[in-house]
Coordinates of C-alpha atoms and ligand atoms in Angstrom, one line a residue:
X16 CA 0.0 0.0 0.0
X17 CA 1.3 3.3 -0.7
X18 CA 0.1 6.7 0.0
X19 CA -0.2 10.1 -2.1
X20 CA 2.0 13.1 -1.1
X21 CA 2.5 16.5 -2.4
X22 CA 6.2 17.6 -2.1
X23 CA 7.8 20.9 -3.4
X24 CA 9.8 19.7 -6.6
X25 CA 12.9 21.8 -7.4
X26 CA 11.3 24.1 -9.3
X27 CA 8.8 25.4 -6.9
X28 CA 5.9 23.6 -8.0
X29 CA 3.8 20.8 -6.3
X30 CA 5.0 17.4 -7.5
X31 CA 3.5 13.9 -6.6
X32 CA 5.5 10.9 -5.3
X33 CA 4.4 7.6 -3.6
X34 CA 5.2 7.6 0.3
X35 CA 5.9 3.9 1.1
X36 CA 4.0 3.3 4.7
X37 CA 7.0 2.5 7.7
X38 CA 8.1 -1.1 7.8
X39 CA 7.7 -0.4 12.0
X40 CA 7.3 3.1 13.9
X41 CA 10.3 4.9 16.0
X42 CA 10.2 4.8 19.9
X43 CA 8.2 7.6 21.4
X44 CA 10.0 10.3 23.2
X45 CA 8.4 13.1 25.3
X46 CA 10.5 16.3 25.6
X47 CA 8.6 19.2 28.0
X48 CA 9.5 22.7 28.1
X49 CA 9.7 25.2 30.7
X50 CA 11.1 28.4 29.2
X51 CA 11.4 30.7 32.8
X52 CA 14.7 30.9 34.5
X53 CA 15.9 33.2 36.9
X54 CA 17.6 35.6 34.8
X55 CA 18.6 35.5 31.0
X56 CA 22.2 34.2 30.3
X57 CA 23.9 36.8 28.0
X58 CA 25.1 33.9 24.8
X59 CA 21.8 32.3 25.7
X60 CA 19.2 31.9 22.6
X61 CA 16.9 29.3 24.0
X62 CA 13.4 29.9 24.7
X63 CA 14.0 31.4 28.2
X64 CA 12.3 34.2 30.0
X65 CA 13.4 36.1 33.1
X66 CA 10.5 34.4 36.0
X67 CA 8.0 36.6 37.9
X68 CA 8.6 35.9 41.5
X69 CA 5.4 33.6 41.3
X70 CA 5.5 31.5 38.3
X71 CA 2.2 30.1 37.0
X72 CA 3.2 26.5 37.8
X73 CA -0.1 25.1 38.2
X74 CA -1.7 26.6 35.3
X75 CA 1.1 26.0 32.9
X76 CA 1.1 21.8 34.1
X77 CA -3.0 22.3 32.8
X78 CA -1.8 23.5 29.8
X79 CA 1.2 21.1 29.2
X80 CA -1.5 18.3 29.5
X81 CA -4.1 19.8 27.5
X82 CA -1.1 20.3 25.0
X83 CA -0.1 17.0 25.4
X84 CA -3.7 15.6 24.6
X85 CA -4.1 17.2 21.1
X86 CA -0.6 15.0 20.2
X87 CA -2.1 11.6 21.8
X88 CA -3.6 11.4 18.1
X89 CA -0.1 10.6 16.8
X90 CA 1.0 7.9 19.8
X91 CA -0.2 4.7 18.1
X92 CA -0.2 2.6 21.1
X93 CA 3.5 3.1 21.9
X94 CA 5.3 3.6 25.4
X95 CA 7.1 6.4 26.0
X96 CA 10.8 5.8 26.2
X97 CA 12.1 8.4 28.0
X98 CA 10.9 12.1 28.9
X99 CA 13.4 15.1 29.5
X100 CA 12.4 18.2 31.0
X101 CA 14.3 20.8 29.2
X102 CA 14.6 24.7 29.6
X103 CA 14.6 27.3 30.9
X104 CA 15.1 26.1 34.4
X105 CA 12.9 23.3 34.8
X106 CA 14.2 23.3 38.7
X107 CA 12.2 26.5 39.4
X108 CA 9.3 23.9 39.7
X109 CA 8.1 22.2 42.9
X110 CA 8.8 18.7 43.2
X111 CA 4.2 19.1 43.6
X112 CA 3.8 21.0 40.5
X113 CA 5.7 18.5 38.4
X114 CA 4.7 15.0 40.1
X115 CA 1.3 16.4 39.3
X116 CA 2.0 16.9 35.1
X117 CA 4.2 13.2 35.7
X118 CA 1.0 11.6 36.6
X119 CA -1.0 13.4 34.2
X120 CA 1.0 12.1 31.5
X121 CA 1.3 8.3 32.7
X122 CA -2.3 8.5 32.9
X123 CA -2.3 9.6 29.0
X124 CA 0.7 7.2 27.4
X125 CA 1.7 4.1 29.5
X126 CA 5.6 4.5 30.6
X127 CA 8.1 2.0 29.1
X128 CA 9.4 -0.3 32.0
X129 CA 12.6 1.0 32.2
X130 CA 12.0 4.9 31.0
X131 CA 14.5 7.5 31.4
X132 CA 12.9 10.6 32.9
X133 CA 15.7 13.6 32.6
X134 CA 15.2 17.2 34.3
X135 CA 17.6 19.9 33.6
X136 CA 18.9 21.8 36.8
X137 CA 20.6 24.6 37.6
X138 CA 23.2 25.4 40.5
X139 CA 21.7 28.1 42.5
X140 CA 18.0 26.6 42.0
X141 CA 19.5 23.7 43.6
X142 CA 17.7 22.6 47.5
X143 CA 18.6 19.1 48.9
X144 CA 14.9 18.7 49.7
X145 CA 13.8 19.3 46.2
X146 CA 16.0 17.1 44.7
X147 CA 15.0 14.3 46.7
X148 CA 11.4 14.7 46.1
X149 CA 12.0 14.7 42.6
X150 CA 14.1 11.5 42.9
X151 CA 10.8 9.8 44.4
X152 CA 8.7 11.3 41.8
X153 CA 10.5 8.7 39.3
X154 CA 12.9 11.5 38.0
X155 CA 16.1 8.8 37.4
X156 CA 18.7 11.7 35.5
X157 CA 19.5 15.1 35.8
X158 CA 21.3 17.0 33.9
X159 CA 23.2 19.9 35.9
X160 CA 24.4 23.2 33.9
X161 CA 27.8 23.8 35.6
X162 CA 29.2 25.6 32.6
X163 CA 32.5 26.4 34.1
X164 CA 33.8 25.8 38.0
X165 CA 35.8 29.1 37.6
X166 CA 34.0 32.0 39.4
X167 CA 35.8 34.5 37.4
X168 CA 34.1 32.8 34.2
X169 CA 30.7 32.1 35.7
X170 CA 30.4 35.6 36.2
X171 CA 31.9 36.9 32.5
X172 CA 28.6 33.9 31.5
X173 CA 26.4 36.4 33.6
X174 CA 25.3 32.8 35.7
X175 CA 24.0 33.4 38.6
X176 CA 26.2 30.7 40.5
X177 CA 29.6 30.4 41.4
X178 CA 32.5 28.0 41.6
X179 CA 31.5 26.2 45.3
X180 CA 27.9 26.4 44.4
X181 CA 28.5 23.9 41.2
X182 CA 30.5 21.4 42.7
X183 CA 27.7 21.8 46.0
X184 CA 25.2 20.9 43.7
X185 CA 26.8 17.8 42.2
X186 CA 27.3 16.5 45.6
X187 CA 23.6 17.2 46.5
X188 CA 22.1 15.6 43.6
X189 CA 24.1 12.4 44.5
X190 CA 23.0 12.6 47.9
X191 CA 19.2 12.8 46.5
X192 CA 19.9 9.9 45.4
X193 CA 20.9 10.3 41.3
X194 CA 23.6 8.2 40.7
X195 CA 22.9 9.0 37.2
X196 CA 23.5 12.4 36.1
X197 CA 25.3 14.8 33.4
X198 CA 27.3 17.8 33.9
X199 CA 27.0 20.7 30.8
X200 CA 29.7 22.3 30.6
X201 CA 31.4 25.2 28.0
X202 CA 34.7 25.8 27.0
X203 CA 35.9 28.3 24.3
X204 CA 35.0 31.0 26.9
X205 CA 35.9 34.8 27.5
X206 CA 39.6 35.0 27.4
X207 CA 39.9 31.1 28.7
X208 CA 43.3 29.2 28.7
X209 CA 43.9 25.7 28.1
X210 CA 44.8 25.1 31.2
X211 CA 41.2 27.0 32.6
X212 CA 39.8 25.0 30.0
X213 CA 41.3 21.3 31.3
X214 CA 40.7 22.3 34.6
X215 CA 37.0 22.7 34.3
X216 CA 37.1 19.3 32.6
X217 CA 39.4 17.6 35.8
X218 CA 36.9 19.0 38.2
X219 CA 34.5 17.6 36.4
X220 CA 35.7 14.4 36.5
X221 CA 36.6 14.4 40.2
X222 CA 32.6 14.2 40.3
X223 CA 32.4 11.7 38.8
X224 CA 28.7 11.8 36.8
X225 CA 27.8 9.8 34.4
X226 CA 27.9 11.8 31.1
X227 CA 29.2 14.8 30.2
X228 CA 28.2 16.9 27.5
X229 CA 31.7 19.4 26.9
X230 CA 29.9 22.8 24.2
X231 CA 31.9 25.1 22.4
X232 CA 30.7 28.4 23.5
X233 CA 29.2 29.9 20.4
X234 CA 27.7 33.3 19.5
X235 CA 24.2 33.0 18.8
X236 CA 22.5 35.9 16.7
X237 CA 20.0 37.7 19.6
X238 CA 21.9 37.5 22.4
X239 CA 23.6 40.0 24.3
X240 CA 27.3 38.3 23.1
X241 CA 26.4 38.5 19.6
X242 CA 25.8 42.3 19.7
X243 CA 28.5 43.2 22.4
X244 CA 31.3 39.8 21.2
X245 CA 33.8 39.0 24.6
X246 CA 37.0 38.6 23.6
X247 CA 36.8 34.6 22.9
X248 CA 40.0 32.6 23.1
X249 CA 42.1 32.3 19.3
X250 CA 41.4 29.6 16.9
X251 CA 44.3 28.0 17.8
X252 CA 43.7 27.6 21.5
X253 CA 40.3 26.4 20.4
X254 CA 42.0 23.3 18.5
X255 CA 43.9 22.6 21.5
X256 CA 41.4 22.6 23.9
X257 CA 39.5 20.4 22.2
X258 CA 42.2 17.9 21.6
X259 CA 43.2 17.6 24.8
X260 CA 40.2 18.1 26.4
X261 CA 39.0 15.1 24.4
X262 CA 42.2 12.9 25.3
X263 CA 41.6 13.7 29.1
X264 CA 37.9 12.2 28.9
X265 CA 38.8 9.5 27.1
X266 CA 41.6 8.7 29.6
X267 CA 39.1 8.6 32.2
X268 CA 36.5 6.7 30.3
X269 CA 34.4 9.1 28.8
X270 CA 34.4 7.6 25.9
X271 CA 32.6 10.6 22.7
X272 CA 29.1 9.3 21.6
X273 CA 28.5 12.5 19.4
X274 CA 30.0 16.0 18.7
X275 CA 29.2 17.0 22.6
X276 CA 28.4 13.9 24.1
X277 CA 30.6 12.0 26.3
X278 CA 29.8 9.4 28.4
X279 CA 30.6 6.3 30.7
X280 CA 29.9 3.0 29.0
X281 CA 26.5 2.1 29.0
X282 CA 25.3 6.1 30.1
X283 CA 24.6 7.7 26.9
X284 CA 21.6 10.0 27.4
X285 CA 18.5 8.0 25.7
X286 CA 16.7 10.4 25.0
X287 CA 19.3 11.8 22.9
X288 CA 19.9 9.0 21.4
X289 CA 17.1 9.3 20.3
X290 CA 16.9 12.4 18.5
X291 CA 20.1 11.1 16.8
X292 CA 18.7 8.0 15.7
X293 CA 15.9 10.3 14.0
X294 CA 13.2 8.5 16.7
X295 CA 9.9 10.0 17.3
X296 CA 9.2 12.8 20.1
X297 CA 6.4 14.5 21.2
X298 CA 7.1 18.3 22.3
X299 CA 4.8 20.1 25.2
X300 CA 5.0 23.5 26.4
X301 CA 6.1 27.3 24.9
X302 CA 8.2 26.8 22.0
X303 CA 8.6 22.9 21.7
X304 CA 9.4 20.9 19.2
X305 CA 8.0 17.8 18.1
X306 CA 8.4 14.9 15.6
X307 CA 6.0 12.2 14.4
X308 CA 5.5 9.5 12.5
X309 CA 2.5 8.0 11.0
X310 CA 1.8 4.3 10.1
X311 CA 1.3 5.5 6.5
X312 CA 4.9 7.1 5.6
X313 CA 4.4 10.4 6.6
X314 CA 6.9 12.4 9.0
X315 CA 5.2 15.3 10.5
X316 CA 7.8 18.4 12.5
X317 CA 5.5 20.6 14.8
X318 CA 6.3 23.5 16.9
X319 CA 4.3 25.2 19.5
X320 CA 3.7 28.8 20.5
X321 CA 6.9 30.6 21.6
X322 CA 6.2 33.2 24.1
X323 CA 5.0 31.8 27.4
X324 CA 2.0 34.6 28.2
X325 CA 0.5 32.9 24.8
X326 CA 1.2 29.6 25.2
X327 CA -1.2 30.4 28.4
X328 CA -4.0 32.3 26.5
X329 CA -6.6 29.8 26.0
X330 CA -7.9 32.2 23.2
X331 CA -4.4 30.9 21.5
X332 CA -3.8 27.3 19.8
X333 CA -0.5 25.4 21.5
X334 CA 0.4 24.6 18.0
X335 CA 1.8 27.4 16.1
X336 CA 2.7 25.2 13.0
X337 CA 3.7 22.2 11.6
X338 CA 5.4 20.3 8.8
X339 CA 5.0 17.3 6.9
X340 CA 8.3 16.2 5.4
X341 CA 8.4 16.0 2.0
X342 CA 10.1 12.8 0.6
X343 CA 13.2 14.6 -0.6
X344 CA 13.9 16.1 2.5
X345 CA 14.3 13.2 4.5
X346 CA 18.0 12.2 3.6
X347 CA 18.8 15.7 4.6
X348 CA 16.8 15.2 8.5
X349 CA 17.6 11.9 8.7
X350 CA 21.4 12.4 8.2
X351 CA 21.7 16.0 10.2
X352 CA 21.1 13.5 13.0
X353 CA 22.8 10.2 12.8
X354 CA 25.7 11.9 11.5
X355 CA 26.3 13.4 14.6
X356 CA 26.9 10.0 16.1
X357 CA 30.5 9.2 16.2
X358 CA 30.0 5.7 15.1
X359 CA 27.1 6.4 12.6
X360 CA 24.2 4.6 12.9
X361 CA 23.1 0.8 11.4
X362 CA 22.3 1.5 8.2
X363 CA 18.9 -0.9 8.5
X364 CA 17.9 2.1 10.7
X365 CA 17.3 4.2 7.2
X366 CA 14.7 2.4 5.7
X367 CA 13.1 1.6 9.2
X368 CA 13.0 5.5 9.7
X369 CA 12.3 7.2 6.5
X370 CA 10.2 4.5 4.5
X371 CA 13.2 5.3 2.0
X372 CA 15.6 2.9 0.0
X373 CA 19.2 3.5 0.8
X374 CA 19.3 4.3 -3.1
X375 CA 17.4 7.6 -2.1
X376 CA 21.4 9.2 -1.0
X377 CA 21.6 9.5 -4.6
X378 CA 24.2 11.7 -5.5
X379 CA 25.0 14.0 -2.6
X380 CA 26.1 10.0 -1.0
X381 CA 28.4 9.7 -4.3
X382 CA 29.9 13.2 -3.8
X383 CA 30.4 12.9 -0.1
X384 CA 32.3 9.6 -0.5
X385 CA 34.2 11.0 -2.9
X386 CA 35.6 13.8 -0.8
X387 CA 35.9 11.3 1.9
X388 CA 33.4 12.9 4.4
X389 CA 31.1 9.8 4.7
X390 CA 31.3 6.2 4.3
X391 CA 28.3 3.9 3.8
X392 CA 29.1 0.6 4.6
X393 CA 26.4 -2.4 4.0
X394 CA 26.0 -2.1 7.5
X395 CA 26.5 1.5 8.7
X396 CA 26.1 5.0 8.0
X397 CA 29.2 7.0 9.5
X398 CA 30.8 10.3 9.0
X399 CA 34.4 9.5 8.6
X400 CA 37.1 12.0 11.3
X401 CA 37.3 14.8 8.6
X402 CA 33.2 14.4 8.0
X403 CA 32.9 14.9 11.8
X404 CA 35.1 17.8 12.0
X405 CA 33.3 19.7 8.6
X406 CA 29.5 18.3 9.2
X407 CA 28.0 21.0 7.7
X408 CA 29.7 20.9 4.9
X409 CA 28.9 17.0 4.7
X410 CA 25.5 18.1 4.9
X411 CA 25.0 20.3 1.8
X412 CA 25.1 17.5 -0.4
X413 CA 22.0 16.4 1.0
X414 CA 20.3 19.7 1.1
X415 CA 17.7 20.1 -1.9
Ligands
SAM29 C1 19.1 24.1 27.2 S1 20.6 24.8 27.7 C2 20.3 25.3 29.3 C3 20.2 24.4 30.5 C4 20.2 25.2 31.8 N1 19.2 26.1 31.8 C5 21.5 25.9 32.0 O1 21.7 26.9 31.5 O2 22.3 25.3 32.8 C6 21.6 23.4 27.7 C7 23.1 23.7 27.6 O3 23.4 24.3 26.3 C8 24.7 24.9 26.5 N2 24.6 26.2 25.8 C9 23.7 27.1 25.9 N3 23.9 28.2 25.1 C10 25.1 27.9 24.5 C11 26.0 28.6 23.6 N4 25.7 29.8 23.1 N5 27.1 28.0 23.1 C12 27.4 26.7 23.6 N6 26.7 26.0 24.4 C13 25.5 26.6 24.9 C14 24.9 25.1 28.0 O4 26.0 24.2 28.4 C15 23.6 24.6 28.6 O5 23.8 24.1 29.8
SF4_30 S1 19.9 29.4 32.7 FE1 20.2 28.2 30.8 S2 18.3 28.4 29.6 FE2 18.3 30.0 31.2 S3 19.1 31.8 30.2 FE3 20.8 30.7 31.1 S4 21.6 29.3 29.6 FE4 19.6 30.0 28.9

């Protein structure tokens, strides 16, 4: 059986091509938003606004689950693999306010036995009794933004914690009783060193979580960096860090997953994995995103609306728009993800996740070998090292 779809052909006009249904659908993932934190982070260009000393906790759960029930369309009787609970600060919650939306949603998709349910913290929103609460609410990860243990730096970051606080938090969140949980951290930063740089990475370590995900500080458009740029460390110093810094994990047995991921063995972040695998995921709340697939082929992107004040207007829809994927886009998506793996992904996967023959790389897979950037193997789909270290530039051959 095949389905009908209109795609935009290359020149601008409506063409038809058959959509083969999916031999199987992805795993479900849940990702919730809550876009308040306590101040805006100047190189910050998530969906994040400065909290009102009373955040509308309870009415924002009503409208996560009301979100959440216009989506249950798209579920198809499948568990949820894992939930993360991304911001914002989703720690400015009460451990009440979010066991409340956790039982909402288990009462609306059935959990997968052994789900992994992430929540982003901050230092500085960080209170032992929290933390343990949400431990008992099912919360098994956290993932803590440390960004740097330098105060110096934290402050040049405009955070609004400092050196002692991160590692204090760290310790707490084991004591809560997460023996499971990332550090963020960024190098690159105002006028680091390499030394700053592999000192942030040792303390790290001497913590001893789970994962690590190690960011480049970049400068996003909007943000107060990219109009008033800090003096960021030379290209050079850059190359080094990252070498190094990469040698140092690996020597203690982080072992790189993707371009920022590193991890112990067995602790990648599933949910991730997820993403990268080009599985499916439901997004709730201001500004989420959200990708789907249906039995009969088609592969549907939605996004919901930004600002918080009208995510909570119940004059306004949650949705603000949505996408279906048109049949030549789907090597591009597919590969801006699994690319980003370090080993690649099983090449079975692409079929299974795009309803697509492998034939469908055409020649942007021909060019790309060609300039050595990506191999396709009959059993995997990997950028080679140089593919990893230009990605983008891999990628245009897939663009349309
Ligand atoms: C969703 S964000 C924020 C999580 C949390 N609110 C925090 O700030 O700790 C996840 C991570 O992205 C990284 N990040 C944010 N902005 C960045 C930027 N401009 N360049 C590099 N990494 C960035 C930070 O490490 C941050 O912890
Ligand atoms: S705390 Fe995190 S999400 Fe909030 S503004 Fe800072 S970087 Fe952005």
């Amino acid at each position: 059986m095949t389905t009908t779809t209109l795609f935009a052909g290359e020149d601008g006009f409506s063409s038809v091509a058959p959509r083969a249904p999916l031999p199987e659908l992805p795993p479900l993932a849940l990702y919730i938003h809550i876009p308040w934190c306590v101040r805006k982070c100047p190189y910050c260009d998530f969906n994040s606004h400065t909290a009102t000393p009373h955040l509308p906790e309870e009415a924002y759960v009503d409208a996560l689950l009301a979100d959440l029930d216009i989506d249950l369309a798209a579920v198809y009787g499948r568990p949820l693999s894992s939930i993360f609970f991304g911001g914002g600060t989703p720690s400015l919650f009460s451990a009440k306010a979010l066991g409340r939306l956790l039982e909402g949603v288990e009462q609306r998709i059935p959990f997968a036995a052994d789900i992994e349910i992430t929540l982003e913290a901050n230092p500085g929103t960080f209170e032992q009794e929290k933390f343990s609460a949400y431990r008992t609410l099912g919360i098994n990860r956290l993932s803590i933004g440390i960004q740097s243990f330098q105060s110096a730096k934290l402050e040049a970051l405009g955070r609004i914690h400092n050196g002692s606080e991160a590692i204090r938090a760290a310790d707490m969140a084991r004591q809560a009783g997460f023996d499971n949980f990332n550090l963020d951290l960024m190098h690159g930063l105002p006028d680091q060193s390499l030394e700053e740089a592999l000192d942030d990475l040792r303390q790290a370590i001497a913590l001893k979580p789970t994962h690590l995900s190690w960011y480049q500080l970049t400068l996003e458009p909007n943000t107060v960096f990219w109009n008033q740029p800090p003096v960021l460390p030379e290209d050079d110093t850059l190359w080094d860090i990252q070498e190094a810094g990469q040698a140092l994990l690996a020597e203690h047995g982080y072992a790189q997953y993707e371009v920022s991921a590193y991890a112990q063995p067995g602790k990648a972040a599933r949910h991730n994995l997820n993403y990268w695998s080009f599985g499916d995921f439901i997004g709730i709340g201001a500004g989420a995103h959200g990708k789907l697939s249906h039995p009969d082929g088609r592969i549907v992107r939605t996004w919901k609306t930004r600002l918080p004040k009208d995510y909570l207007n119940p004059a306004k829809p949650f949705q603000a728009g949505e996408k279906l994927l048109a049949l030549d886009e789907l090597p591009f998506e597919f590969l801006m993800n699994a690319l980003r793996l370090t080993a690649g992904v099983d090449a079975h996967l692409y079929p299974q996740r795009t309803g697509l023959t492998l034939e469908s790389l055409g020649e942007g897979r021909r060019l790309a070998e060609q300039k050595g950037l990506l191999q396709v193997e009959p059993s995997r789909l990997v950028a080679t090292p140089q593919g990893q270290l230009f990605l983008n530039d891999l990628l245009q051959y897939f663009l349309i």
